Amino acid sequence: MRLAITGFVSAQAGSVASANALLLRGLLERGCEIVFFSKASFVDPRPAVGEHPRFRFVDADNRLADRTRARLQRVPLLNTLSGMADAASYNRLLVRRIRETHAERPFDLCLWLGDFARDGIPGIPTISFAQGPPGTDARSLIHRFPEIARLAGTAAALKWAAMARLRLSRFGLPRLAASNRFIVGSRQSQRTLEEYYGIAPHLVACLPYPIDLEMFHLPPTPCPPAPSGALRCLWLGRIVPRKRLDLFLNGAAAAIRSGIDLRLTIVGGVGFVPGYEKLIAAFPFPERLEWKKSLPREEVPTLLHAHDVLAQPSDEENFGSSCAEAQACGLPVIVGATNGNADYLCSRDIHLADDRPETLAEAFGELSRRQREGAWGSPTESRQCAERHFDLNTVTDHLLTALRDCENR
């Protein structure tokens, strides 16, 4: 199968980009021929797979618009306008390069990794393996407006709400008709595509991202419990409204007030809405919380091994890679009510029924009880769950099935 591919790929990044790097290698090892289209300053997969004989990189560098954006990035308003012009110019060039290469030697399929196709290519079925439905962060900016206004100020909240509404308008949404099929990480995302955007379920395949199961592994020796017997809980990921740091901290505070001995670690920087660090500063039990703004990816497995549970109470989560990585390292996870990782849990994990802090506090209490009573279960069960769902060979096989199904229709 000869594939035209573009999208977000990096062996060094976390989440979607690193999973896509694994998928490229998986497809190449299955005999696929891949021509990858991008500008190297934006996405360059060659460090991950460039040495493979069936891989080729085609440059789509829109030099003038790209350099103009770089020169204006510190100029208010002009930086936004130049960024929009750069993105539009790049996407047009990207599609043109794919069309030109297809005319020289036809492709079987066009695959967009981590993004929605910007345009269709005549004669080639197009599949978008997206990070999730469009507008998830935008909807959270609108729903969480009072919280954003309190933390970042009313002016900032109004600005982000206006940008969110633009994102959710026909001017901001991707042209979904450019894709013949969609792949998303969970049934949660499939339902959102159907309910918000009218995409028929038979056009959507659900497929989790692969995880590097060699990098994320069980600890060589069992991790000893905390000397105090505390439940060590980890938050791992960017701090943006949709990820619900407010729920995490309020649920933890409620659990501590009820007598649960919790120790919290937050690893992640504040994202596009400044001010969320105020939630951390206002936590009523600061002695029980540590915040690390960043951590090299290669140190994440050791971080996971030093904790008992990972919590991800996000809204509209397509697929949380940190949950999958925690399971691969033997940890139980707590996932939010609309978190797609609910598709990939084992008996040690907890899927929250709603987004009330009291519900999360009860989950912390339940895991603390299991820990005290020796009903914790085996880390091997979590590891086996990860191997069952996130193994590269398994995910690649399912991806190829979806690609062939699209090719044959």
Coordinates of C-alpha atoms in Angstrom, one line a residue:
M1 CA 0.0 0.0 0.0
R2 CA 1.4 3.4 -1.1
L3 CA 0.4 6.1 1.4
A4 CA 0.5 9.9 1.3
I5 CA 0.8 11.0 4.9
T6 CA 1.0 14.3 6.7
G7 CA 0.3 15.5 10.3
F8 CA 1.9 15.7 13.7
V9 CA 4.9 13.4 14.3
S10 CA 7.8 13.5 16.8
A11 CA 9.6 10.7 18.5
Q12 CA 10.6 13.1 21.3
A13 CA 7.2 14.7 22.1
G14 CA 4.5 13.2 24.2
S15 CA 0.9 12.1 23.5
V16 CA -0.3 12.2 19.9
A17 CA 3.0 13.1 18.1
S18 CA 5.0 10.2 19.7
A19 CA 2.2 7.8 19.0
N20 CA 2.1 8.8 15.3
A21 CA 5.9 8.2 15.1
L22 CA 5.3 4.7 16.3
L23 CA 2.5 4.2 13.8
L24 CA 4.7 5.3 10.9
R25 CA 7.3 2.7 11.9
G26 CA 4.5 0.1 12.3
L27 CA 3.1 0.8 8.8
L28 CA 6.6 0.7 7.3
E29 CA 7.4 -2.6 8.9
R30 CA 4.1 -4.0 7.5
G31 CA 5.4 -3.2 4.0
C32 CA 3.7 0.1 3.3
E33 CA 5.4 2.7 1.3
I34 CA 5.1 6.2 2.9
V35 CA 5.6 9.6 1.4
F36 CA 5.4 12.2 4.1
F37 CA 4.5 15.8 3.4
S38 CA 5.4 18.7 5.7
K39 CA 7.8 21.6 6.2
A40 CA 10.8 20.5 8.2
S41 CA 10.6 23.5 10.5
F42 CA 7.1 22.4 11.6
V43 CA 7.1 18.6 11.5
D44 CA 10.0 16.5 10.5
P45 CA 9.6 12.7 11.0
R46 CA 13.0 11.8 9.6
P47 CA 14.7 11.5 13.0
A48 CA 12.2 8.7 13.8
V49 CA 11.9 6.8 10.5
G50 CA 14.0 8.7 7.9
E51 CA 16.4 5.8 7.5
H52 CA 13.7 3.4 6.3
P53 CA 14.0 2.5 2.6
R54 CA 10.3 2.7 2.0
F55 CA 10.1 6.2 3.5
R56 CA 10.4 9.5 1.6
F57 CA 10.0 13.1 2.8
V58 CA 8.6 15.8 0.5
D59 CA 9.2 19.4 1.6
A60 CA 6.2 21.8 1.7
D61 CA 7.9 24.9 3.0
N62 CA 5.9 28.0 2.3
R63 CA 9.0 30.2 2.9
L64 CA 7.6 33.7 2.4
A65 CA 4.6 33.3 4.7
D66 CA 6.5 31.3 7.2
R67 CA 9.4 33.8 7.5
T68 CA 6.9 36.7 7.7
R69 CA 5.1 35.0 10.6
A70 CA 8.4 34.5 12.4
R71 CA 9.4 38.2 12.0
L72 CA 6.0 39.4 13.3
Q73 CA 5.4 37.0 16.1
R74 CA 6.1 39.6 18.8
V75 CA 3.9 42.3 17.2
P76 CA 0.3 42.3 18.6
L77 CA -2.5 41.7 16.1
L78 CA 0.0 41.3 13.3
N79 CA 1.3 38.1 14.8
T80 CA -2.3 36.7 14.7
L81 CA -2.9 37.8 11.2
S82 CA 0.4 36.6 9.9
G83 CA -0.1 33.2 11.7
M84 CA -3.4 32.8 10.0
A85 CA -1.9 33.6 6.6
D86 CA 1.0 31.2 7.3
A87 CA -1.4 28.4 8.2
A88 CA -3.6 29.0 5.1
S89 CA -0.6 29.2 2.8
Y90 CA 1.0 26.1 4.2
N91 CA -2.2 24.0 3.9
R92 CA -2.7 25.0 0.3
L93 CA 0.9 24.1 -0.5
L94 CA 0.6 20.9 1.4
V95 CA -2.4 19.7 -0.6
R96 CA -0.8 20.9 -3.9
R97 CA 2.4 18.9 -3.2
I98 CA 0.3 15.7 -2.5
R99 CA -1.6 16.2 -5.8
E100 CA 1.6 16.7 -7.8
T101 CA 3.2 13.6 -6.3
H102 CA 0.0 11.6 -6.9
A103 CA 0.0 12.6 -10.5
E104 CA 3.6 11.3 -10.9
R105 CA 2.8 8.0 -9.2
P106 CA -0.6 7.3 -7.7
F107 CA -1.2 6.8 -4.0
D108 CA -3.7 4.3 -2.6
L109 CA -4.7 6.5 0.3
C110 CA -4.1 9.8 1.9
L111 CA -3.8 9.8 5.7
W112 CA -3.8 12.8 8.0
L113 CA -2.3 12.0 11.4
G114 CA -3.4 14.1 14.4
D115 CA -5.4 16.5 12.2
F116 CA -8.4 16.8 9.9
A117 CA -7.8 16.8 6.2
R118 CA -7.7 20.3 4.7
D119 CA -8.8 19.2 1.3
G120 CA -9.5 16.0 -0.6
I121 CA -7.2 14.8 -3.4
P122 CA -9.2 13.6 -6.5
G123 CA -8.8 9.9 -6.9
I124 CA -7.5 9.2 -3.4
P125 CA -9.6 8.1 -0.4
T126 CA -8.7 10.4 2.5
I127 CA -8.7 9.4 6.1
S128 CA -8.4 11.7 9.1
F129 CA -6.9 10.1 12.2
A130 CA -7.7 13.1 14.3
Q131 CA -6.7 14.0 17.9
G132 CA -10.4 14.1 18.6
P133 CA -13.5 16.0 17.5
P134 CA -13.1 19.6 16.6
G135 CA -13.9 22.3 19.2
T136 CA -13.4 20.4 22.5
D137 CA -11.1 23.1 24.0
A138 CA -13.4 25.8 22.5
R139 CA -16.5 24.4 24.2
S140 CA -14.6 24.2 27.5
L141 CA -13.6 27.9 27.2
I142 CA -17.3 28.8 26.9
H143 CA -18.5 26.4 29.6
R144 CA -15.8 27.4 32.0
F145 CA -16.2 31.2 31.4
P146 CA -16.8 32.1 35.1
E147 CA -13.7 30.2 36.3
I148 CA -11.5 31.7 33.5
A149 CA -12.8 35.2 34.4
R150 CA -11.9 34.7 38.1
L151 CA -8.5 33.3 37.3
A152 CA -7.4 35.3 34.3
G153 CA -9.7 38.4 34.4
T154 CA -12.9 39.3 32.7
A155 CA -11.1 40.8 29.6
A156 CA -9.1 37.6 29.0
A157 CA -12.2 35.5 29.5
L158 CA -14.2 37.5 27.0
K159 CA -11.3 37.3 24.5
W160 CA -11.1 33.5 24.8
A161 CA -14.9 33.1 24.6
A162 CA -15.0 35.2 21.4
M163 CA -12.1 33.1 19.9
A164 CA -13.9 29.9 21.0
R165 CA -17.1 31.0 19.3
L166 CA -15.1 31.7 16.1
R167 CA -13.5 28.3 16.4
L168 CA -16.9 26.7 16.6
S169 CA -18.3 28.7 13.7
R170 CA -18.2 27.6 10.1
F171 CA -15.2 29.8 9.7
G172 CA -13.2 28.0 12.4
L173 CA -14.2 24.3 12.0
P174 CA -12.3 22.0 9.6
R175 CA -14.0 21.0 6.4
L176 CA -15.1 17.6 7.5
A177 CA -16.4 16.8 4.0
A178 CA -12.8 16.6 2.8
S179 CA -12.4 13.3 4.6
N180 CA -13.9 10.0 3.4
R181 CA -13.4 8.3 6.8
F182 CA -12.4 9.3 10.3
I183 CA -10.4 7.5 13.0
V184 CA -10.6 8.7 16.6
G185 CA -9.3 7.4 19.9
S186 CA -12.6 6.4 21.6
R187 CA -16.3 6.0 21.5
Q188 CA -16.6 9.2 23.4
S189 CA -15.2 11.0 20.3
Q190 CA -17.3 9.0 17.9
R191 CA -20.4 10.1 19.8
T192 CA -19.3 13.7 19.7
L193 CA -18.7 13.6 15.9
E194 CA -22.2 12.1 15.5
E195 CA -24.1 14.4 17.9
Y196 CA -22.3 17.7 17.2
Y197 CA -21.3 17.3 13.5
G198 CA -23.7 14.8 12.1
I199 CA -21.0 12.3 11.1
A200 CA -22.5 8.8 10.5
P201 CA -21.2 6.2 12.9
H202 CA -20.2 3.8 10.1
L203 CA -17.7 6.5 8.8
V204 CA -15.8 6.5 12.1
A205 CA -13.4 3.9 13.4
C206 CA -12.3 3.9 17.1
L207 CA -8.7 3.1 17.7
P208 CA -6.4 3.9 20.7
Y209 CA -3.0 5.3 20.2
P210 CA 0.0 2.9 20.6
I211 CA 2.2 3.3 23.6
D212 CA 6.0 2.5 23.7
L213 CA 5.6 -0.5 26.0
E214 CA 9.4 -0.8 26.3
M215 CA 9.8 2.7 27.6
F216 CA 6.7 2.5 29.8
H217 CA 7.1 -0.7 31.8
L218 CA 6.6 -2.2 35.3
P219 CA 9.3 -1.1 37.7
P220 CA 12.2 -3.6 38.0
T221 CA 11.3 -4.1 41.7
P222 CA 7.9 -3.3 43.3
C223 CA 7.6 0.3 44.3
P224 CA 7.5 0.5 48.1
P225 CA 4.5 2.3 49.6
A226 CA 4.8 5.8 51.0
P227 CA 6.3 5.6 54.6
S228 CA 3.2 7.4 55.9
G229 CA 0.8 5.1 54.0
A230 CA -0.4 8.0 52.0
L231 CA -2.0 7.5 48.5
R232 CA 0.4 9.2 46.1
C233 CA -1.7 10.7 43.2
L234 CA -0.3 12.1 40.0
W235 CA -1.6 14.7 37.5
L236 CA 0.3 14.6 34.3
G237 CA -0.4 16.9 31.4
R238 CA -1.0 20.5 30.3
I239 CA -3.1 22.8 32.4
V240 CA -6.0 24.1 30.3
P241 CA -9.7 24.5 31.2
R242 CA -10.8 21.3 29.6
K243 CA -8.4 19.2 31.7
R244 CA -10.2 20.3 34.8
L245 CA -7.4 21.0 37.3
D246 CA -10.2 22.7 39.4
L247 CA -12.0 19.4 39.7
F248 CA -8.8 17.5 40.5
L249 CA -7.8 19.9 43.3
N250 CA -11.3 20.3 44.7
G251 CA -11.8 16.6 44.8
A252 CA -8.5 16.1 46.5
A253 CA -9.2 18.8 49.1
A254 CA -12.6 17.1 49.9
A255 CA -10.9 13.7 50.2
I256 CA -8.3 15.1 52.6
R257 CA -11.0 16.8 54.7
S258 CA -12.7 13.5 55.0
G259 CA -9.6 11.9 56.5
I260 CA -7.9 10.5 53.4
D261 CA -4.1 10.8 53.4
L262 CA -3.3 12.1 49.9
R263 CA 0.0 13.3 48.5
L264 CA -0.4 15.1 45.1
T265 CA 2.1 15.8 42.3
I266 CA 1.2 18.0 39.4
V267 CA 3.4 17.8 36.4
G268 CA 2.6 20.2 33.6
G269 CA 2.7 23.8 32.6
V270 CA -0.1 26.3 32.3
G271 CA -1.4 26.3 28.7
F272 CA -2.9 29.0 26.6
V273 CA -5.0 30.6 29.4
P274 CA -2.7 32.2 32.0
G275 CA -3.8 32.3 35.6
Y276 CA -4.5 28.6 36.3
E277 CA -1.5 28.5 38.6
K278 CA -3.7 30.5 41.1
L279 CA -5.6 27.2 41.6
I280 CA -2.4 25.5 42.8
A281 CA -1.4 28.5 45.0
A282 CA -4.9 28.5 46.6
F283 CA -4.9 24.7 47.4
P284 CA -5.8 24.6 51.2
F285 CA -3.2 21.8 51.9
P286 CA 0.0 23.1 50.3
E287 CA 2.2 20.7 52.3
R288 CA 0.5 17.8 50.4
L289 CA 1.2 19.1 46.9
E290 CA 4.2 19.4 44.6
W291 CA 4.1 21.2 41.2
K292 CA 6.6 20.6 38.5
K293 CA 6.1 22.7 35.4
S294 CA 7.9 20.3 33.1
L295 CA 9.8 17.0 33.0
P296 CA 11.9 15.4 30.3
R297 CA 9.9 12.6 28.6
E298 CA 12.5 10.0 29.4
E299 CA 12.0 10.7 33.1
V300 CA 8.2 10.1 33.0
P301 CA 8.3 6.3 33.6
T302 CA 10.4 6.9 36.8
L303 CA 7.8 9.5 37.9
L304 CA 5.0 7.1 37.4
H305 CA 6.8 4.4 39.3
A306 CA 7.0 6.7 42.3
H307 CA 3.2 7.1 42.5
D308 CA 0.2 4.9 43.3
V309 CA -2.5 6.3 41.0
L310 CA -2.9 8.7 38.1
A311 CA -6.0 10.9 37.8
Q312 CA -7.3 12.5 34.6
P313 CA -10.7 14.1 35.2
S314 CA -10.8 15.8 31.8
D315 CA -13.9 16.8 29.9
E316 CA -14.4 15.5 26.4
E317 CA -11.1 13.6 26.4
N318 CA -10.5 11.7 23.1
F319 CA -7.6 9.6 24.4
G320 CA -5.3 10.4 27.3
S321 CA -1.9 9.0 26.6
S322 CA -0.8 9.6 30.2
C323 CA -3.5 7.2 31.4
A324 CA -2.3 4.5 29.0
E325 CA 1.3 5.1 30.0
A326 CA 0.4 4.9 33.7
Q327 CA -1.4 1.6 33.1
A328 CA 1.7 0.3 31.2
C329 CA 3.7 1.1 34.4
G330 CA 1.3 -0.8 36.6
L331 CA -0.8 2.1 38.0
P332 CA -4.6 2.2 38.4
V333 CA -6.1 5.3 36.8
I334 CA -9.1 7.5 37.6
V335 CA -10.8 9.0 34.4
G336 CA -13.4 11.6 34.0
A337 CA -17.1 11.0 33.1
T338 CA -16.5 12.1 29.4
N339 CA -13.0 10.7 29.1
G340 CA -12.6 8.3 26.2
N341 CA -10.1 6.2 28.1
A342 CA -13.1 4.6 29.8
D343 CA -13.0 2.2 26.8
Y344 CA -9.7 0.8 27.9
L345 CA -9.9 0.2 31.7
C346 CA -9.4 -2.8 33.9
S347 CA -11.0 -3.7 37.3
R348 CA -8.3 -1.6 39.2
D349 CA -9.4 1.6 37.4
I350 CA -12.3 4.0 38.2
H351 CA -14.5 5.8 35.7
L352 CA -16.2 8.8 37.4
A353 CA -19.9 9.0 37.0
D354 CA -20.0 12.8 36.9
D355 CA -17.8 15.9 37.4
R356 CA -18.7 16.7 41.0
P357 CA -15.7 17.0 43.4
E358 CA -17.5 14.7 45.8
T359 CA -17.5 11.9 43.3
L360 CA -13.7 12.3 42.7
A361 CA -13.2 12.4 46.5
E362 CA -15.0 9.1 46.8
A363 CA -12.8 7.6 44.1
F364 CA -9.7 8.7 46.1
G365 CA -11.3 7.2 49.2
E366 CA -12.0 3.9 47.5
L367 CA -8.4 3.5 46.2
S368 CA -7.1 4.4 49.6
R369 CA -9.3 1.8 51.2
R370 CA -8.1 -0.9 48.7
Q371 CA -4.5 0.1 49.5
R372 CA -5.0 -0.2 53.2
E373 CA -6.9 -3.5 53.1
G374 CA -4.5 -5.2 50.6
A375 CA -7.3 -5.3 48.0
W376 CA -5.2 -3.2 45.6
G377 CA -4.9 -5.8 42.9
S378 CA -1.7 -6.6 41.0
P379 CA 0.2 -4.0 38.8
T380 CA 0.4 -6.9 36.3
E381 CA -3.3 -6.5 35.7
S382 CA -2.9 -2.9 34.6
R383 CA 0.1 -3.8 32.5
Q384 CA -1.8 -6.6 30.8
C385 CA -4.6 -4.1 30.0
A386 CA -2.1 -1.8 28.4
E387 CA -0.6 -4.6 26.4
R388 CA -4.0 -5.7 25.2
H389 CA -5.0 -2.3 24.0
F390 CA -1.9 -0.2 23.2
D391 CA 0.6 -2.6 21.7
L392 CA 2.0 -1.2 18.5
N393 CA 1.5 -4.4 16.5
T394 CA -2.1 -4.7 17.6
V395 CA -2.9 -1.0 16.9
T396 CA -1.1 -1.2 13.5
D397 CA -3.1 -4.2 12.5
H398 CA -6.4 -2.4 13.3
L399 CA -5.2 0.7 11.5
L400 CA -4.4 -1.3 8.4
T401 CA -7.8 -2.9 8.5
A402 CA -9.4 0.6 8.6
L403 CA -7.2 1.8 5.7
R404 CA -8.1 -1.2 3.6
D405 CA -11.8 -0.9 4.3
C406 CA -11.6 2.7 3.1
E407 CA -9.5 1.8 0.1
N408 CA -12.0 -0.9 -1.0
R409 CA -15.2 1.2 -0.8

